[in-house]
Tab-separated table of C-alpha atoms and ligand atoms in Angstrom:
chain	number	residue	atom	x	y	z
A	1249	UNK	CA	159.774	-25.405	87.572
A	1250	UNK	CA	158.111	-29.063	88.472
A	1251	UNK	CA	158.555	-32.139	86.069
A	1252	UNK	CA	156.609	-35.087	85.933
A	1253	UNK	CA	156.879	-38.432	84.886
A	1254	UNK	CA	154.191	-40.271	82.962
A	1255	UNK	CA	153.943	-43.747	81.700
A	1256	UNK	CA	152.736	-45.456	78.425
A	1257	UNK	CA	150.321	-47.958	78.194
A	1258	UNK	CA	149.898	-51.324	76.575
A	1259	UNK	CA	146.341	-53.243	76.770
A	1260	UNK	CA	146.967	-56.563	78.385
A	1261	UNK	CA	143.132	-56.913	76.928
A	1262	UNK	CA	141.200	-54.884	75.241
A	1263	UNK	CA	137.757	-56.004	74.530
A	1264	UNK	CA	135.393	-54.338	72.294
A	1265	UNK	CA	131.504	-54.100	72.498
A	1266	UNK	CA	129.078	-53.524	70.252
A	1267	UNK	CA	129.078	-49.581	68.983
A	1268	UNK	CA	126.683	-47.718	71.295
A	1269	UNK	CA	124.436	-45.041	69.985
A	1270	UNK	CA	126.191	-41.911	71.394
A	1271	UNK	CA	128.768	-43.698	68.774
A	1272	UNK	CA	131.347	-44.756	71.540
A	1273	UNK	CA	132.486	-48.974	72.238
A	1274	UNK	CA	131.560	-50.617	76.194
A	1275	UNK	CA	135.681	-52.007	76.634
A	1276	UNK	CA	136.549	-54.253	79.123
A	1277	UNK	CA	139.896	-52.602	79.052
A	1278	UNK	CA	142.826	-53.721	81.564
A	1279	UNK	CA	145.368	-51.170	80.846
A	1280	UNK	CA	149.501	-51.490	82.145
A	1281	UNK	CA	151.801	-48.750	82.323
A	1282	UNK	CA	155.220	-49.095	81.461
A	1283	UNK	CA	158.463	-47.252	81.771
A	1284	UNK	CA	158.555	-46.013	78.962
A	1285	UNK	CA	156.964	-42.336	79.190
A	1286	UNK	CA	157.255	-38.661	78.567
A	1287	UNK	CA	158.261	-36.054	80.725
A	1288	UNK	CA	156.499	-32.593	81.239
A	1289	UNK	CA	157.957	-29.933	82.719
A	1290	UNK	CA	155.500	-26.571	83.517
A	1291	UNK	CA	157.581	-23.401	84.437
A	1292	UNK	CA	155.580	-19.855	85.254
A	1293	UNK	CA	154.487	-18.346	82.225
A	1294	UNK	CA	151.684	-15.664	80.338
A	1295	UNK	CA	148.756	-17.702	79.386
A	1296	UNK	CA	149.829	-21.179	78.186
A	1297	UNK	CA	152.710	-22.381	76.075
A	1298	UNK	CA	154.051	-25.267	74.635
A	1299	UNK	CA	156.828	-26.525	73.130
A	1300	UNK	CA	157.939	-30.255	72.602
A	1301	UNK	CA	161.304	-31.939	71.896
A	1302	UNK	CA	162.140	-35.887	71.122
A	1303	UNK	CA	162.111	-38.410	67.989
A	1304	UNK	CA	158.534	-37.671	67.321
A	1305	UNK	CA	158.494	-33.792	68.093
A	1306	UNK	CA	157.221	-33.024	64.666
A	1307	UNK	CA	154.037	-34.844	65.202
A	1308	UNK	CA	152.990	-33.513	68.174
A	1309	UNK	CA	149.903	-29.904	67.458
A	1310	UNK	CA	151.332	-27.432	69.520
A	1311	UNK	CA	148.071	-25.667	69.450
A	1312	UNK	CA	144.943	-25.669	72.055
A	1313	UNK	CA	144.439	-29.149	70.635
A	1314	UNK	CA	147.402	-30.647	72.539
A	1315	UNK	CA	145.849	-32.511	75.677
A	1316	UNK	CA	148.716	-30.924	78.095
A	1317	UNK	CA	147.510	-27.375	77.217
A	1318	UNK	CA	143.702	-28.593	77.607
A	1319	UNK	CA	144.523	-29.964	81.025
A	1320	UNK	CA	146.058	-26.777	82.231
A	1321	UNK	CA	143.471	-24.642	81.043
A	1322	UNK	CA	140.576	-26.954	82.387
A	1323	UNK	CA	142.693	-27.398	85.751
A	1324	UNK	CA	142.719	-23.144	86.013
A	1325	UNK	CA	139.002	-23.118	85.041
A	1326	UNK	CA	138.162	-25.727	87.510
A	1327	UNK	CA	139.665	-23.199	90.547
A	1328	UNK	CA	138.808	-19.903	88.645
A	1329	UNK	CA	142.376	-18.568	88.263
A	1330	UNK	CA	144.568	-17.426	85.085
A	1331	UNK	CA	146.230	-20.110	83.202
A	1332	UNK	CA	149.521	-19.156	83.150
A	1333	UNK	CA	152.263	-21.750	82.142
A	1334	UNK	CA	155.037	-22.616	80.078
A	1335	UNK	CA	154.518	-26.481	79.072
A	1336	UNK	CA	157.377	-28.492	77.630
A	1337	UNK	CA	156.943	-31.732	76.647
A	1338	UNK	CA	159.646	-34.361	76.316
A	1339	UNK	CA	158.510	-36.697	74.345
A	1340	UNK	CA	159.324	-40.600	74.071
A	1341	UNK	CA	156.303	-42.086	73.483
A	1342	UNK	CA	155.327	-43.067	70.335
A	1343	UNK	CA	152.921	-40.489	68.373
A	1344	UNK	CA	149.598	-41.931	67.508
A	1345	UNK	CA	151.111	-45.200	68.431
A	1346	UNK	CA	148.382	-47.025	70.381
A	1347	UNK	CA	150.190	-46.518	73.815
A	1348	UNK	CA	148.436	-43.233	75.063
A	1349	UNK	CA	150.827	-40.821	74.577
A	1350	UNK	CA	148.474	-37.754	74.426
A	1351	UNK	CA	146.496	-38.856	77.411
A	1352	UNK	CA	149.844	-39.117	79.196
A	1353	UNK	CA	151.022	-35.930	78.432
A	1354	UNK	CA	147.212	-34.522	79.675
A	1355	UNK	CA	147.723	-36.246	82.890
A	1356	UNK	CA	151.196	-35.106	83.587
A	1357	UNK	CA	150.073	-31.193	82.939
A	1358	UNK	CA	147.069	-31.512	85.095
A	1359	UNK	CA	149.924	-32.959	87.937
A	1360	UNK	CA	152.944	-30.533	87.065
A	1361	UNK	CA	150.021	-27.716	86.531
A	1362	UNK	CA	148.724	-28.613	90.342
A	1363	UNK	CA	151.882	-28.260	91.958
A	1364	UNK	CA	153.107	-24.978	90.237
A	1365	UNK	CA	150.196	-23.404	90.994
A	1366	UNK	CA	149.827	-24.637	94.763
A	1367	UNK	CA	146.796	-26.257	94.098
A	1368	UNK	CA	146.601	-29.455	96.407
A	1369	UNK	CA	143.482	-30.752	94.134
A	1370	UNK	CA	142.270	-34.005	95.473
A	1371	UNK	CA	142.994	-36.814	93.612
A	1372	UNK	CA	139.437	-37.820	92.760
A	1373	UNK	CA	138.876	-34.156	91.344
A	1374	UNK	CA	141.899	-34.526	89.374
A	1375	UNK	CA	140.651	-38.146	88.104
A	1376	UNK	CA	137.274	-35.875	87.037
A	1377	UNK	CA	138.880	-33.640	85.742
A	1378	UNK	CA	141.077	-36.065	83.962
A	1379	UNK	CA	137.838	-38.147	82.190
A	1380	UNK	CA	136.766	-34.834	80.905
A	1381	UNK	CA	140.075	-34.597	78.447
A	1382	UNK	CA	139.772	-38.055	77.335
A	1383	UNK	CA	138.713	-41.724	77.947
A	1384	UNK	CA	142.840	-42.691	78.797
A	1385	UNK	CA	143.288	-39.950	80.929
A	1386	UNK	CA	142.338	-40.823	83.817
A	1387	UNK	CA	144.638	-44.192	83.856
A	1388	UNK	CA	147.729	-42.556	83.005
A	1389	UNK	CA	147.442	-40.781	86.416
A	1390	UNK	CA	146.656	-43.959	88.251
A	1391	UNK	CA	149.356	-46.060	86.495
A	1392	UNK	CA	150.072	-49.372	88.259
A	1393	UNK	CA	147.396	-51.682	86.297
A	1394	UNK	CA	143.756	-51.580	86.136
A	1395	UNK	CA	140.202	-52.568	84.636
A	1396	UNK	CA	138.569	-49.967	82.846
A	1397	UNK	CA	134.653	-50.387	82.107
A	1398	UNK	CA	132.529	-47.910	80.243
A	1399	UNK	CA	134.653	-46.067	77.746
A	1400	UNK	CA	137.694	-47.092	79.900
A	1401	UNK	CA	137.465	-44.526	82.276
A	1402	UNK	CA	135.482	-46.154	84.807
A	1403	UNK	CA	138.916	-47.425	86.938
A	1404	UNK	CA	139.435	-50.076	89.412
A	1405	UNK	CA	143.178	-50.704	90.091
A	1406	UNK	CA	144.081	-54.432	90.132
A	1407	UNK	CA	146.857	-56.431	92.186
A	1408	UNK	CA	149.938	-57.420	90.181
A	1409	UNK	CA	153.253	-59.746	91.530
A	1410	UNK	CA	156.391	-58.389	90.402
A	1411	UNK	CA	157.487	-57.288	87.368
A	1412	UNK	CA	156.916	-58.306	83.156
A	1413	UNK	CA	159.315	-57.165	80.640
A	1414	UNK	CA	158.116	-56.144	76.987
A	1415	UNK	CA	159.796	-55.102	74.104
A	1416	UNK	CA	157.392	-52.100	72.261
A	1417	UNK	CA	158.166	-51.419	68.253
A	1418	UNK	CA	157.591	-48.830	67.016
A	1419	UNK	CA	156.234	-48.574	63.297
A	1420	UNK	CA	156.679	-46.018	61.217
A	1421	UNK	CA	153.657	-43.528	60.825
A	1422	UNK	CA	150.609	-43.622	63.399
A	1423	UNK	CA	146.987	-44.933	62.692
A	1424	UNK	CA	144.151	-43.194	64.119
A	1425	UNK	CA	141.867	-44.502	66.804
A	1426	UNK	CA	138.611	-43.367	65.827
A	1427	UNK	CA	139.374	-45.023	62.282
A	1428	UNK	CA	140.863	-48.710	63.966
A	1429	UNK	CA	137.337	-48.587	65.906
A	1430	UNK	CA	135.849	-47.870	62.576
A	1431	UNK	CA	137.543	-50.997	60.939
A	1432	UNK	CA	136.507	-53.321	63.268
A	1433	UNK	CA	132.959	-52.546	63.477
A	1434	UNK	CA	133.268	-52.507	59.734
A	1435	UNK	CA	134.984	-56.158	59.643
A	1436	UNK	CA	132.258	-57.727	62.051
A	1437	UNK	CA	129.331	-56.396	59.402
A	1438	UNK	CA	131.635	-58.115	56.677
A	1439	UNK	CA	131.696	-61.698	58.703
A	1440	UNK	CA	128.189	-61.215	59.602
A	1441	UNK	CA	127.943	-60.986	63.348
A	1442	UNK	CA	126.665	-57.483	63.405
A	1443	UNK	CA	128.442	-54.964	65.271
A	1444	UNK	CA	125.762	-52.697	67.200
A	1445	UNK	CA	125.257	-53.489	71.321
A	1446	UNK	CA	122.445	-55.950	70.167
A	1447	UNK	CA	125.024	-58.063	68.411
A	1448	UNK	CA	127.889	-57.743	69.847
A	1449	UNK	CA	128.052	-59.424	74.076
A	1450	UNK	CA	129.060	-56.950	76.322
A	1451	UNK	CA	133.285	-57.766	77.058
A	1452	UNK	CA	133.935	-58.579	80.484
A	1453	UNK	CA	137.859	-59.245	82.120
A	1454	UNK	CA	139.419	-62.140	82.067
A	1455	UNK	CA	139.607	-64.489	85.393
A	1456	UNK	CA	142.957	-65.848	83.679
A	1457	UNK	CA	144.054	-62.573	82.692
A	1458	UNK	CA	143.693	-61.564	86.294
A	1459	UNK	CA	145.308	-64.893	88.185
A	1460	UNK	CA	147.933	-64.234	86.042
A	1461	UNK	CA	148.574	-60.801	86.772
A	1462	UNK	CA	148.606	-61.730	90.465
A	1463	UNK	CA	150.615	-64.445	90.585
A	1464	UNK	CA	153.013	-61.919	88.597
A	1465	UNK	CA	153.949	-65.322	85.909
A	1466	UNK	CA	154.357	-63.897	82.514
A	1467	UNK	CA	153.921	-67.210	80.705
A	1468	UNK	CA	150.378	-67.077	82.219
A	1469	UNK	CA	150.136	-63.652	81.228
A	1470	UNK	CA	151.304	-64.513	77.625
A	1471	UNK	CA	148.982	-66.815	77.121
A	1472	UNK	CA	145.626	-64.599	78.175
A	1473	UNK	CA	146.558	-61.532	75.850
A	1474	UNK	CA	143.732	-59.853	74.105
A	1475	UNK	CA	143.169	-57.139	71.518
A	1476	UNK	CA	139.438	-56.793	69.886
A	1477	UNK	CA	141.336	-54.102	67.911
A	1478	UNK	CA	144.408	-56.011	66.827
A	1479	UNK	CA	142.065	-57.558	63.412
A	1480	UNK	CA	141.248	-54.094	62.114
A	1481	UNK	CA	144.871	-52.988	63.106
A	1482	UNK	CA	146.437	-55.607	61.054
A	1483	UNK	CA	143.551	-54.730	58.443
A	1484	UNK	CA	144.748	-51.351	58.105
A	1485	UNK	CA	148.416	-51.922	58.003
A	1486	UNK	CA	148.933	-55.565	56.887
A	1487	UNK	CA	153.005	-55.196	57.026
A	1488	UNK	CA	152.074	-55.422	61.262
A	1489	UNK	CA	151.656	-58.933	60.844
A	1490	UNK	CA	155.878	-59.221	59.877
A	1491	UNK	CA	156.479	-57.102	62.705
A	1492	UNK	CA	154.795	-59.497	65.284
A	1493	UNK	CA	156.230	-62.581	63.365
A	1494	UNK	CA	159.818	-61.632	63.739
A	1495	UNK	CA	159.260	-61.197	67.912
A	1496	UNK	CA	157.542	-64.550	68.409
A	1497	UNK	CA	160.586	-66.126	66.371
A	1498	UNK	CA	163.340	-64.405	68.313
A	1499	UNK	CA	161.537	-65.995	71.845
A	1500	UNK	CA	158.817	-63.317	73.049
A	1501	UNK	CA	156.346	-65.363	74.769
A	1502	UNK	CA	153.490	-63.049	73.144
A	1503	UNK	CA	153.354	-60.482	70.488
A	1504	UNK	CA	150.020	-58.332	70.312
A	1505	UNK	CA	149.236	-54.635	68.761
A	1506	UNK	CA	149.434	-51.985	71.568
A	1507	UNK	CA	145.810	-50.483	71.912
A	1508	UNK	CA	144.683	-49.073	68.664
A	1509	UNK	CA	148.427	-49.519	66.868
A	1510	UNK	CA	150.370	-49.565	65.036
A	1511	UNK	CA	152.975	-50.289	67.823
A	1512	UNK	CA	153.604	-53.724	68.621
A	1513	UNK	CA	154.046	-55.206	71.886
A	1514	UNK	CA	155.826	-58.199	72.909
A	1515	UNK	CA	156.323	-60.103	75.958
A	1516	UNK	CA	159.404	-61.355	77.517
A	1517	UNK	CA	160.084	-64.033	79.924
A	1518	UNK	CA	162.863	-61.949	81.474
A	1519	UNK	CA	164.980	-58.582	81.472
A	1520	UNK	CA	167.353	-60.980	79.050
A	1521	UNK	CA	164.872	-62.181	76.590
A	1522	UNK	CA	163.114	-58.951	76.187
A	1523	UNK	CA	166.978	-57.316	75.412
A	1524	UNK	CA	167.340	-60.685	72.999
A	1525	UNK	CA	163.634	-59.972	70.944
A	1526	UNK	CA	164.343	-56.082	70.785
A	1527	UNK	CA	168.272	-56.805	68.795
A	1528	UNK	CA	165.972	-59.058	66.141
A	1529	UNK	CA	163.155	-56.971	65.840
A	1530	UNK	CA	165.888	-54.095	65.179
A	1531	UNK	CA	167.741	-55.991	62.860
A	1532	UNK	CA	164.524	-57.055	61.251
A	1533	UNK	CA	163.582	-54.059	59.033
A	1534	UNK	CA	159.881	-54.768	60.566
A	1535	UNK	CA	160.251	-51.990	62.580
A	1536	UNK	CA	161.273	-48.137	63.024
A	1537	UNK	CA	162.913	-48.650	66.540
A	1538	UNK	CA	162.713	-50.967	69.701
A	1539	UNK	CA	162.484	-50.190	73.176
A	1540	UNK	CA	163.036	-52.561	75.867
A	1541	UNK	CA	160.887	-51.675	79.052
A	1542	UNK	CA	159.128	-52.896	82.368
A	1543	UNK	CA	156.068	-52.736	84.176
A	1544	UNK	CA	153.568	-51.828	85.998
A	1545	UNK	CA	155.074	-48.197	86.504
A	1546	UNK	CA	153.019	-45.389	88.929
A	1547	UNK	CA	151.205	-42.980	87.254
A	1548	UNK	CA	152.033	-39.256	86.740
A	1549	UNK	CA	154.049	-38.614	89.330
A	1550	UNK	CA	156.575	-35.264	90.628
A	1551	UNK	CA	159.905	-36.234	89.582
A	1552	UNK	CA	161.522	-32.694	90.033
A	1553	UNK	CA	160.761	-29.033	91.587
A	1554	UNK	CA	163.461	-26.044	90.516
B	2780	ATP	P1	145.411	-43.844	72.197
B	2780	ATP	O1	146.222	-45.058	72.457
B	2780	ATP	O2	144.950	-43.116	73.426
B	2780	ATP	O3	144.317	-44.030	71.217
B	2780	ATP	P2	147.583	-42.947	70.609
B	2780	ATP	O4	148.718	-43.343	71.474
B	2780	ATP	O5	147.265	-43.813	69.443
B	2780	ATP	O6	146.326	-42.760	71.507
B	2780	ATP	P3	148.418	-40.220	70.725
B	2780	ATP	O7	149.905	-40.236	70.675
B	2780	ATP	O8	147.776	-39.983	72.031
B	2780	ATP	O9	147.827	-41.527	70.053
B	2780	ATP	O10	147.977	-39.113	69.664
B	2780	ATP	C1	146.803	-39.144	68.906
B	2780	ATP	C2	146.617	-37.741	68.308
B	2780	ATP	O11	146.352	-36.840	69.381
B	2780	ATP	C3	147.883	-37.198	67.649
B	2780	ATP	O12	147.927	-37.540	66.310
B	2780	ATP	C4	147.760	-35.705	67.896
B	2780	ATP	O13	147.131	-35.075	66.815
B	2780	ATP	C5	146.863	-35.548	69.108
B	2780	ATP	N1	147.548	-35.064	70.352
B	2780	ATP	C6	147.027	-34.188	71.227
B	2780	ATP	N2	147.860	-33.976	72.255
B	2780	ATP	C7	148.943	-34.722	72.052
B	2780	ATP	C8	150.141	-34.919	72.782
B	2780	ATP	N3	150.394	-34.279	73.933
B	2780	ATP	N4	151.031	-35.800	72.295
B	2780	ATP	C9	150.778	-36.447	71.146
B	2780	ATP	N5	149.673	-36.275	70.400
B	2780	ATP	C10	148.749	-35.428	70.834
């Protein structure tokens, strides 16, 4: 049996082009993976199976649909054999949450999938491979942080100093990607700027973003945080806007939707502070739960063989 690790992601900044015509966004996406992750374990098996325990369990389609059964069975196409494995997911990241928790789990089964089987795939086949389940595939294998271009899945890892500390809160309920990306293209018709690739300038990273990344100084960091999403987030689910209050008050140095939502991220100056913002966004009733975490994190990695 082989487990894996696999980290979350927040957006550090996500920025949103205009909507192209094969209906996708160009992002200039600098994704950051945290500690906070799942683990999949893949045992032999007949064909593939999946089961999944944690908080969210309930949430997760144990069907074809789940992106750790689509990774194994692309992974066995890819080399022509059987796809025979027993997938378990255990889950800790947030369901439809904005941090990437299906991608994750995808990633993880095409690594836990490639050592059970004896594979040895390369990892630039495996980053393929990865892109073909899903635009936040590919990152969750790579982990550390890095610039996505395209539809984020065009990767080039970046340097980072030492470590950040956020606080993640988790709302109750997920919202949908595909309908966030909806909203804002809908709320920059409604203020007029248009929202097609005509309209909209193509998004491009952050030089301060960066520096501050590599000089590893989260009040730098704090201060170059992005979301193009975090409007139609808020849009959809106005009671986010309480959530991200009560951080900034109890001393996070920035508060800023995760991704697509409706999870919330905040940044901490230290390990202390982020402990100090997670106690008041618990006692807050903004929020479902808080996790205190760190980052950057590898990617999917082998964390056990049986
Ligand atoms: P992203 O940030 O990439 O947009 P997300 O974190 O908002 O994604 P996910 O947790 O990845 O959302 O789940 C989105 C949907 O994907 C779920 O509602 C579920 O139907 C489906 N899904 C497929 N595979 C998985 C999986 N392994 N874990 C969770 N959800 C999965």
């Amino acid at each position: 049996m082989i487990t894996v690790r696999v980290p979350a992601k927040v957006n550090v900044q996500l920025g949103v082009g205009g909507l192209r015509a094969d209906g996708f966004h160009d992002l200039a996406n600098v994704f950051f993976a945290v500690a906070l992750g799942d683990e999949v374990t893949a045992a032999p098996g007949q064909g593939v199976t999946l089961t999944c325990s944690g908080p969210d369990a309930a949430l997760v389609p144990l069907d074809d649909s789940n992106l750790a059964a689509r990774a194994a069975r692309l992974l066995a196409a890819h080399h022509g054999i059987e796809p025979n494995v027993a997938l378990h997911i255990a889950k800790a990241i947030p369901v439809a949450g904005g941090m990437a928790g299906g991608s994750a789990d995808g990633a993880a089964a095409l690594v836990a999938c490639d050592a059970l089987w004896d594979l040895t795939t390369p990892l630039p086949v495996l980053l393929e491979l990865a892109a073909e389940l899903g635009s936040d595939v590919p990152f969750a294998l790579l982990g550390g942080v890095a610039l996505g271009r395209g539809r984020g899945e065009l990767l080039t890892p970046l340097p980072v100093a030492g470590t950040f500390h956020w606080v993640f809160a988790v709302a109750d309920g997920g919202l949908s990607t595909p309908a966030v990306f909806r909203e804002c293209d809908r709320l920059r018709e409604a203020a007029g700027t248009g929202s097609g690739e005509a309209e909209v300038p193509t998004p491009d990273a952050d030089p301060a973003l960066l520096a501050a990344l590599a000089a590893g100084d989260p009040v730098a960091l704090a201060g170059a945080l992005t979301n193009d999403l975090q409007a139609a987030a808020l849009s959809l689910r106005p009671a986010l806007a309480d959530c991200l209050a009560a951080g900034t008050a109890a001393g996070a140095l920035a508060a800023l939707v995760s991704g697509s939502g409706p999870t919330c991220a905040f940044l901490a100056k230290d390990a202390l502070g982020a402990q100090a913002v997670a106690e008041a966004l618990a006692a807050s009733g903004t929020c479902r739960t808080a996790h205190v975490t760190h980052g950057p994190v590898p990617g999917a990695q082998v964390i056990g063989r049986a």
